[in-house]
Amino acid sequence: MLRALTTAATGMIAQQNYLDVIANNVANVNTTGFKQVRLEFQDLLSQATRTPGAMMNQGTYQPVGLEIGLGVKSVATTRVFTQGTAMLTGRDLDIEIEGEGFFQIQREDGTLAYTRDGCFQRDSLGQVCTNDGLLLQPAITIPNNATKVTITQDGNVSVSIPGQTEQSVIGSIQLVRFQNPSGLESIGHNLFIETSASGTPIAGTPGQEGLGLLQQGMIEGSNVQIVDELVGLIKAERAFESNSKLITASSDILQTTNNMAT
């Protein structure tokens, strides 16, 4: 019964990890551009007492084997990049990506990070930046006397200047996509960085080469579904409880066996 004790313990550990993932998803249900994380499980190596296909007497073979599993482990967390809920804000610098793609953000050390959070601001120099002051790339600077900012679906940025009848184009927003966005590494602050698993970024114009379109005056909310997370919470709780009962049952059997010996 010692094997049952350790096997059930692996199940409790795995469900605890599942609860941690669910808690993080629920905590970020209102985080702009947040993508749900899903925990992946994998069974551990089984102890094979009898191998299927092994030769028996008179040239016959075992049709089935005898294997005892040793439990489960948490093997990976997969980030689900489905579209989040679109939220209308009316702000000129709120931009939603409708489809695939990421905004490019320059970090303090000059390297690039990527985000789906399209809630942008203007710093003291008029540069478009994130809420943390990190600059959008390619850089866009809005003149101080601009009265209105217009962003088209394909990323062109133009402004209205007093005394001018037509808007002036001041830049364009480019998006990037990855072969495997689930391979990106989250570094907090709604930012991701590329890894060898994600592949290199493929830049392009919104609406082209598989990239999504931009929607001004809107932001993308989290794609976390509370109902799904609550169902997962119940499943994790019941699985944890069942594994704990297995440990109790194993302990009771061991105690009974010891009492018989005495």
C-alpha atoms as a printed R data frame, in Angstrom:
    type eleno elety resid chain resno       x       y       z
1   ATOM     1    CA   MET     A     1   0.000   0.000   0.000
2   ATOM     2    CA   LEU     A     2   2.987   2.319   0.176
3   ATOM     3    CA   ARG     A     3   2.731   2.680  -3.612
4   ATOM     4    CA   ALA     A     4  -0.859   3.906  -3.285
5   ATOM     5    CA   LEU     A     5   0.255   6.509  -0.749
6   ATOM     6    CA   THR     A     6   2.851   8.050  -3.039
7   ATOM     7    CA   THR     A     7   0.603   7.775  -6.108
8   ATOM     8    CA   ALA     A     8  -2.217   9.626  -4.365
9   ATOM     9    CA   ALA     A     9   0.274  12.237  -3.164
10  ATOM    10    CA   THR     A    10   1.263  13.014  -6.771
11  ATOM    11    CA   GLY     A    11  -2.418  13.552  -7.551
12  ATOM    12    CA   MET     A    12  -2.797  16.023  -4.673
13  ATOM    13    CA   ILE     A    13   0.286  17.945  -5.805
14  ATOM    14    CA   ALA     A    14  -1.004  18.079  -9.380
15  ATOM    15    CA   GLN     A    15  -4.418  19.352  -8.274
16  ATOM    16    CA   GLN     A    16  -2.760  21.977  -6.084
17  ATOM    17    CA   ASN     A    17  -0.908  23.230  -9.161
18  ATOM    18    CA   TYR     A    18  -4.218  23.215 -11.042
19  ATOM    19    CA   LEU     A    19  -5.773  25.367  -8.310
20  ATOM    20    CA   ASP     A    20  -2.867  27.809  -8.533
21  ATOM    21    CA   VAL     A    21  -3.408  28.183 -12.293
22  ATOM    22    CA   ILE     A    22  -7.150  28.689 -11.837
23  ATOM    23    CA   ALA     A    23  -6.523  31.294  -9.140
24  ATOM    24    CA   ASN     A    24  -4.229  33.251 -11.457
25  ATOM    25    CA   ASN     A    25  -6.791  33.119 -14.282
26  ATOM    26    CA   VAL     A    26  -9.589  34.365 -12.035
27  ATOM    27    CA   ALA     A    27  -7.361  37.083 -10.564
28  ATOM    28    CA   ASN     A    28  -6.740  38.413 -14.093
29  ATOM    29    CA   VAL     A    29 -10.326  38.258 -15.313
30  ATOM    30    CA   ASN     A    30 -10.325  42.068 -15.732
31  ATOM    31    CA   THR     A    31  -6.725  42.420 -16.963
32  ATOM    32    CA   THR     A    32  -6.550  43.994 -20.414
33  ATOM    33    CA   GLY     A    33  -5.292  41.561 -23.039
34  ATOM    34    CA   PHE     A    34  -4.747  38.729 -20.548
35  ATOM    35    CA   LYS     A    35  -4.765  35.219 -22.007
36  ATOM    36    CA   GLN     A    36  -6.055  32.218 -20.084
37  ATOM    37    CA   VAL     A    37  -3.517  29.626 -18.936
38  ATOM    38    CA   ARG     A    38  -4.314  25.906 -19.047
39  ATOM    39    CA   LEU     A    39  -2.396  23.297 -17.046
40  ATOM    40    CA   GLU     A    40  -1.400  20.100 -18.836
41  ATOM    41    CA   PHE     A    41  -1.042  16.785 -17.011
42  ATOM    42    CA   GLN     A    42   0.961  13.688 -17.856
43  ATOM    43    CA   ASP     A    43   0.949  10.222 -16.306
44  ATOM    44    CA   LEU     A    44   4.087   8.923 -14.666
45  ATOM    45    CA   LEU     A    45   5.944   5.771 -15.673
46  ATOM    46    CA   SER     A    46   4.040   2.561 -14.899
47  ATOM    47    CA   GLN     A    47   5.542  -0.466 -13.217
48  ATOM    48    CA   ALA     A    48   5.121  -3.392 -15.626
49  ATOM    49    CA   THR     A    49   4.752  -6.739 -13.878
50  ATOM    50    CA   ARG     A    50   3.831  -8.463 -17.134
51  ATOM    51    CA   THR     A    51   4.565  -7.031 -20.569
52  ATOM    52    CA   PRO     A    52   1.913  -7.318 -23.292
53  ATOM    53    CA   GLY     A    53   3.129  -9.484 -26.147
54  ATOM    54    CA   ALA     A    54   5.511 -11.475 -23.982
55  ATOM    55    CA   MET     A    55   5.951 -15.111 -25.065
56  ATOM    56    CA   MET     A    56   4.155 -17.740 -22.991
57  ATOM    57    CA   ASN     A    57   4.361 -21.520 -23.160
58  ATOM    58    CA   GLN     A    58   3.981 -23.347 -26.481
59  ATOM    59    CA   GLY     A    59   4.719 -20.251 -28.572
60  ATOM    60    CA   THR     A    60   1.707 -18.205 -27.454
61  ATOM    61    CA   TYR     A    61   1.883 -14.529 -26.450
62  ATOM    62    CA   GLN     A    62   0.390 -12.486 -23.678
63  ATOM    63    CA   PRO     A    63  -2.588 -10.552 -25.154
64  ATOM    64    CA   VAL     A    64  -2.482  -7.971 -22.362
65  ATOM    65    CA   GLY     A    65   0.002  -6.872 -19.756
66  ATOM    66    CA   LEU     A    66  -0.076  -5.996 -16.089
67  ATOM    67    CA   GLU     A    67   0.919  -2.410 -15.368
68  ATOM    68    CA   ILE     A    68   0.470  -0.368 -12.202
69  ATOM    69    CA   GLY     A    69   0.608   3.402 -12.688
70  ATOM    70    CA   LEU     A    70   2.674   5.580 -10.372
71  ATOM    71    CA   GLY     A    71   0.625   8.748 -10.539
72  ATOM    72    CA   VAL     A    72   0.525  12.055 -12.383
73  ATOM    73    CA   LYS     A    73   2.623  15.179 -12.829
74  ATOM    74    CA   SER     A    74   2.100  18.726 -14.116
75  ATOM    75    CA   VAL     A    75   4.047  18.888 -17.358
76  ATOM    76    CA   ALA     A    76   3.238  22.248 -18.969
77  ATOM    77    CA   THR     A    77   1.120  25.373 -18.922
78  ATOM    78    CA   THR     A    78  -0.434  26.339 -22.246
79  ATOM    79    CA   ARG     A    79  -1.506  29.930 -22.841
80  ATOM    80    CA   VAL     A    80  -4.726  30.069 -24.856
81  ATOM    81    CA   PHE     A    81  -4.575  32.931 -27.376
82  ATOM    82    CA   THR     A    82  -8.249  33.127 -28.266
83  ATOM    83    CA   GLN     A    83  -9.834  36.545 -28.792
84  ATOM    84    CA   GLY     A    84 -10.800  38.366 -25.616
85  ATOM    85    CA   THR     A    85 -13.949  40.380 -25.063
86  ATOM    86    CA   ALA     A    86 -14.025  43.676 -26.990
87  ATOM    87    CA   MET     A    87 -14.738  46.683 -24.760
88  ATOM    88    CA   LEU     A    88 -15.727  50.081 -26.128
89  ATOM    89    CA   THR     A    89 -13.934  53.003 -24.448
90  ATOM    90    CA   GLY     A    90 -13.991  55.874 -26.955
91  ATOM    91    CA   ARG     A    91 -10.388  56.914 -26.141
92  ATOM    92    CA   ASP     A    92  -8.247  57.824 -29.134
93  ATOM    93    CA   LEU     A    93  -5.260  55.832 -27.846
94  ATOM    94    CA   ASP     A    94  -7.171  52.697 -26.921
95  ATOM    95    CA   ILE     A    95  -6.544  50.133 -29.679
96  ATOM    96    CA   GLU     A    96  -7.854  46.601 -29.971
97  ATOM    97    CA   ILE     A    97  -6.276  43.941 -32.176
98  ATOM    98    CA   GLU     A    98  -9.093  42.100 -33.875
99  ATOM    99    CA   GLY     A    99  -7.389  38.856 -34.846
100 ATOM   100    CA   GLU     A   100  -3.818  37.637 -34.573
101 ATOM   101    CA   GLY     A   101  -0.857  39.815 -33.640
102 ATOM   102    CA   PHE     A   102   1.007  41.725 -30.941
103 ATOM   103    CA   PHE     A   103   2.097  45.320 -30.418
104 ATOM   104    CA   GLN     A   104   5.852  45.875 -30.191
105 ATOM   105    CA   ILE     A   105   7.096  47.571 -27.027
106 ATOM   106    CA   GLN     A   106  10.640  48.802 -26.316
107 ATOM   107    CA   ARG     A   107  11.900  47.910 -22.843
108 ATOM   108    CA   GLU     A   108  14.326  49.962 -20.738
109 ATOM   109    CA   ASP     A   109  17.304  47.911 -21.963
110 ATOM   110    CA   GLY     A   110  16.377  48.508 -25.609
111 ATOM   111    CA   THR     A   111  15.058  44.996 -26.274
112 ATOM   112    CA   LEU     A   112  11.558  44.384 -27.586
113 ATOM   113    CA   ALA     A   113   8.614  42.884 -25.766
114 ATOM   114    CA   TYR     A   114   5.152  42.129 -27.103
115 ATOM   115    CA   THR     A   115   1.661  42.744 -25.791
116 ATOM   116    CA   ARG     A   116  -2.020  42.506 -26.623
117 ATOM   117    CA   ASP     A   117  -2.766  45.355 -24.207
118 ATOM   118    CA   GLY     A   118  -3.732  48.280 -26.425
119 ATOM   119    CA   CYS     A   119  -4.318  50.841 -23.666
120 ATOM   120    CA   PHE     A   120  -1.730  53.463 -24.664
121 ATOM   121    CA   GLN     A   121  -0.845  56.863 -23.220
122 ATOM   122    CA   ARG     A   122   1.095  59.973 -24.242
123 ATOM   123    CA   ASP     A   123   4.233  60.900 -22.314
124 ATOM   124    CA   SER     A   124   5.568  64.423 -21.719
125 ATOM   125    CA   LEU     A   125   7.217  64.430 -25.172
126 ATOM   126    CA   GLY     A   126   4.063  63.283 -26.943
127 ATOM   127    CA   GLN     A   127   5.398  59.772 -27.541
128 ATOM   128    CA   VAL     A   128   2.892  56.918 -27.510
129 ATOM   129    CA   CYS     A   129   3.702  54.558 -24.633
130 ATOM   130    CA   THR     A   130   2.252  51.926 -22.317
131 ATOM   131    CA   ASN     A   131   0.925  52.600 -18.823
132 ATOM   132    CA   ASP     A   132   4.456  51.862 -17.561
133 ATOM   133    CA   GLY     A   133   6.002  54.455 -19.889
134 ATOM   134    CA   LEU     A   134   7.510  51.950 -22.340
135 ATOM   135    CA   LEU     A   135   7.468  53.213 -25.934
136 ATOM   136    CA   LEU     A   136   5.436  51.693 -28.723
137 ATOM   137    CA   GLN     A   137   7.542  50.613 -31.697
138 ATOM   138    CA   PRO     A   138   7.841  51.917 -34.376
139 ATOM   139    CA   ALA     A   139   7.854  55.125 -32.362
140 ATOM   140    CA   ILE     A   140   4.994  57.563 -32.844
141 ATOM   141    CA   THR     A   141   5.083  61.144 -31.539
142 ATOM   142    CA   ILE     A   142   1.869  63.155 -31.354
143 ATOM   143    CA   PRO     A   143   2.286  66.956 -31.754
144 ATOM   144    CA   ASN     A   144   1.341  69.031 -28.722
145 ATOM   145    CA   ASN     A   145  -1.203  71.052 -30.700
146 ATOM   146    CA   ALA     A   146  -2.979  68.013 -32.124
147 ATOM   147    CA   THR     A   147  -6.688  68.046 -31.355
148 ATOM   148    CA   LYS     A   148  -7.630  64.570 -32.544
149 ATOM   149    CA   VAL     A   149  -5.830  61.317 -33.260
150 ATOM   150    CA   THR     A   150  -7.183  58.937 -35.891
151 ATOM   151    CA   ILE     A   151  -5.947  55.355 -36.270
152 ATOM   152    CA   THR     A   152  -7.120  53.338 -39.246
153 ATOM   153    CA   GLN     A   153  -7.653  49.586 -39.278
154 ATOM   154    CA   ASP     A   154  -4.399  49.080 -41.193
155 ATOM   155    CA   GLY     A   155  -2.402  51.077 -38.629
156 ATOM   156    CA   ASN     A   156  -2.000  54.545 -40.185
157 ATOM   157    CA   VAL     A   157  -1.923  57.258 -37.519
158 ATOM   158    CA   SER     A   158  -2.977  60.806 -38.406
159 ATOM   159    CA   VAL     A   159  -3.778  63.901 -36.363
160 ATOM   160    CA   SER     A   160  -5.878  67.026 -36.745
161 ATOM   161    CA   ILE     A   161  -3.904  70.279 -36.422
162 ATOM   162    CA   PRO     A   162  -5.640  73.635 -35.869
163 ATOM   163    CA   GLY     A   163  -5.520  75.736 -39.050
164 ATOM   164    CA   GLN     A   164  -5.120  72.715 -41.352
165 ATOM   165    CA   THR     A   165  -8.060  71.405 -43.346
166 ATOM   166    CA   GLU     A   166  -6.696  67.881 -43.734
167 ATOM   167    CA   GLN     A   167  -5.249  65.506 -41.201
168 ATOM   168    CA   SER     A   168  -1.502  64.922 -41.149
169 ATOM   169    CA   VAL     A   169  -0.102  61.368 -41.136
170 ATOM   170    CA   ILE     A   170   2.495  61.032 -38.362
171 ATOM   171    CA   GLY     A   171   3.308  57.319 -38.524
172 ATOM   172    CA   SER     A   172   1.944  53.816 -38.655
173 ATOM   173    CA   ILE     A   173   1.507  50.943 -36.212
174 ATOM   174    CA   GLN     A   174   2.991  47.588 -37.122
175 ATOM   175    CA   LEU     A   175   2.056  44.251 -35.595
176 ATOM   176    CA   VAL     A   176   4.023  41.041 -35.242
177 ATOM   177    CA   ARG     A   177   2.953  37.423 -35.043
178 ATOM   178    CA   PHE     A   178   4.685  34.203 -33.997
179 ATOM   179    CA   GLN     A   179   4.572  30.665 -35.310
180 ATOM   180    CA   ASN     A   180   3.953  29.430 -31.771
181 ATOM   181    CA   PRO     A   181   2.568  32.221 -29.552
182 ATOM   182    CA   SER     A   182   2.091  29.729 -26.701
183 ATOM   183    CA   GLY     A   183   5.900  29.511 -26.570
184 ATOM   184    CA   LEU     A   184   6.226  33.171 -25.547
185 ATOM   185    CA   GLU     A   185   7.483  33.880 -22.036
186 ATOM   186    CA   SER     A   186   5.351  36.100 -19.821
187 ATOM   187    CA   ILE     A   187   7.401  38.693 -17.916
188 ATOM   188    CA   GLY     A   188   4.521  40.501 -16.221
189 ATOM   189    CA   HIS     A   189   3.167  43.971 -16.960
190 ATOM   190    CA   ASN     A   190   1.061  42.403 -19.762
191 ATOM   191    CA   LEU     A   191   4.277  41.757 -21.723
192 ATOM   192    CA   PHE     A   192   5.758  38.715 -23.448
193 ATOM   193    CA   ILE     A   193   9.229  38.087 -24.840
194 ATOM   194    CA   GLU     A   194  10.242  35.686 -27.574
195 ATOM   195    CA   THR     A   195  11.881  32.354 -26.876
196 ATOM   196    CA   SER     A   196  13.319  29.611 -29.021
197 ATOM   197    CA   ALA     A   197   9.950  27.856 -28.696
198 ATOM   198    CA   SER     A   198   7.919  30.812 -29.978
199 ATOM   199    CA   GLY     A   199  10.076  31.452 -33.025
200 ATOM   200    CA   THR     A   200  11.166  34.858 -34.273
201 ATOM   201    CA   PRO     A   201   8.609  37.657 -34.689
202 ATOM   202    CA   ILE     A   202   7.129  38.196 -38.151
203 ATOM   203    CA   ALA     A   203   6.309  41.888 -38.608
204 ATOM   204    CA   GLY     A   204   3.713  43.253 -40.969
205 ATOM   205    CA   THR     A   205   0.891  45.661 -41.639
206 ATOM   206    CA   PRO     A   206  -2.370  45.080 -39.756
207 ATOM   207    CA   GLY     A   207  -4.819  43.212 -41.951
208 ATOM   208    CA   GLN     A   208  -2.091  41.592 -44.058
209 ATOM   209    CA   GLU     A   209  -0.081  38.353 -43.851
210 ATOM   210    CA   GLY     A   210  -2.461  36.828 -41.316
211 ATOM   211    CA   LEU     A   211  -2.360  39.792 -38.931
212 ATOM   212    CA   GLY     A   212  -5.487  41.215 -37.348
213 ATOM   213    CA   LEU     A   213  -7.063  44.629 -37.881
214 ATOM   214    CA   LEU     A   214  -6.919  47.534 -35.443
215 ATOM   215    CA   GLN     A   215 -10.020  49.000 -33.824
216 ATOM   216    CA   GLN     A   216  -9.586  52.478 -32.349
217 ATOM   217    CA   GLY     A   217 -11.521  53.422 -29.235
218 ATOM   218    CA   MET     A   218 -11.675  49.820 -28.032
219 ATOM   219    CA   ILE     A   219  -9.551  47.502 -25.921
220 ATOM   220    CA   GLU     A   220  -9.373  43.732 -25.679
221 ATOM   221    CA   GLY     A   221 -10.371  42.316 -22.337
222 ATOM   222    CA   SER     A   222  -9.315  39.022 -20.799
223 ATOM   223    CA   ASN     A   223 -10.424  35.806 -22.493
224 ATOM   224    CA   VAL     A   224 -10.936  34.100 -19.119
225 ATOM   225    CA   GLN     A   225 -14.405  32.552 -18.795
226 ATOM   226    CA   ILE     A   226 -15.426  32.629 -15.131
227 ATOM   227    CA   VAL     A   227 -17.924  29.788 -15.530
228 ATOM   228    CA   ASP     A   228 -15.254  27.508 -17.016
229 ATOM   229    CA   GLU     A   229 -12.838  28.399 -14.238
230 ATOM   230    CA   LEU     A   230 -15.440  27.655 -11.549
231 ATOM   231    CA   VAL     A   231 -16.149  24.272 -13.137
232 ATOM   232    CA   GLY     A   232 -12.402  23.593 -13.149
233 ATOM   233    CA   LEU     A   233 -12.256  24.668  -9.498
234 ATOM   234    CA   ILE     A   234 -14.932  22.132  -8.546
235 ATOM   235    CA   LYS     A   235 -13.167  19.379 -10.502
236 ATOM   236    CA   ALA     A   236  -9.825  20.177  -8.860
237 ATOM   237    CA   GLU     A   237 -11.403  20.283  -5.406
238 ATOM   238    CA   ARG     A   238 -13.129  16.926  -5.870
239 ATOM   239    CA   ALA     A   239 -10.003  15.325  -7.317
240 ATOM   240    CA   PHE     A   240  -7.919  16.630  -4.402
241 ATOM   241    CA   GLU     A   241 -10.493  15.305  -1.956
242 ATOM   242    CA   SER     A   242 -10.563  11.895  -3.658
243 ATOM   243    CA   ASN     A   243  -6.775  11.610  -3.534
244 ATOM   244    CA   SER     A   244  -6.753  12.539   0.142
245 ATOM   245    CA   LYS     A   245  -9.324   9.795   0.817
246 ATOM   246    CA   LEU     A   246  -7.080   7.327  -0.995
247 ATOM   247    CA   ILE     A   247  -4.259   8.246   1.362
248 ATOM   248    CA   THR     A   248  -6.574   7.769   4.345
249 ATOM   249    CA   ALA     A   249  -7.759   4.404   3.029
250 ATOM   250    CA   SER     A   250  -4.176   3.261   2.414
251 ATOM   251    CA   SER     A   251  -3.207   4.308   5.911
252 ATOM   252    CA   ASP     A   252  -6.155   2.419   7.408
253 ATOM   253    CA   ILE     A   253  -5.209  -0.754   5.519
254 ATOM   254    CA   LEU     A   254  -1.606  -0.465   6.693
255 ATOM   255    CA   GLN     A   255  -2.808   0.000  10.269
256 ATOM   256    CA   THR     A   256  -5.063  -3.047   9.997
257 ATOM   257    CA   THR     A   257  -2.188  -5.107   8.586
258 ATOM   258    CA   ASN     A   258   0.084  -4.028  11.443
259 ATOM   259    CA   ASN     A   259  -2.573  -4.942  14.013
260 ATOM   260    CA   MET     A   260  -2.906  -8.391  12.470
261 ATOM   261    CA   ALA     A   261   0.831  -8.909  12.826
262 ATOM   262    CA   THR     A   262   0.673  -8.158  16.526
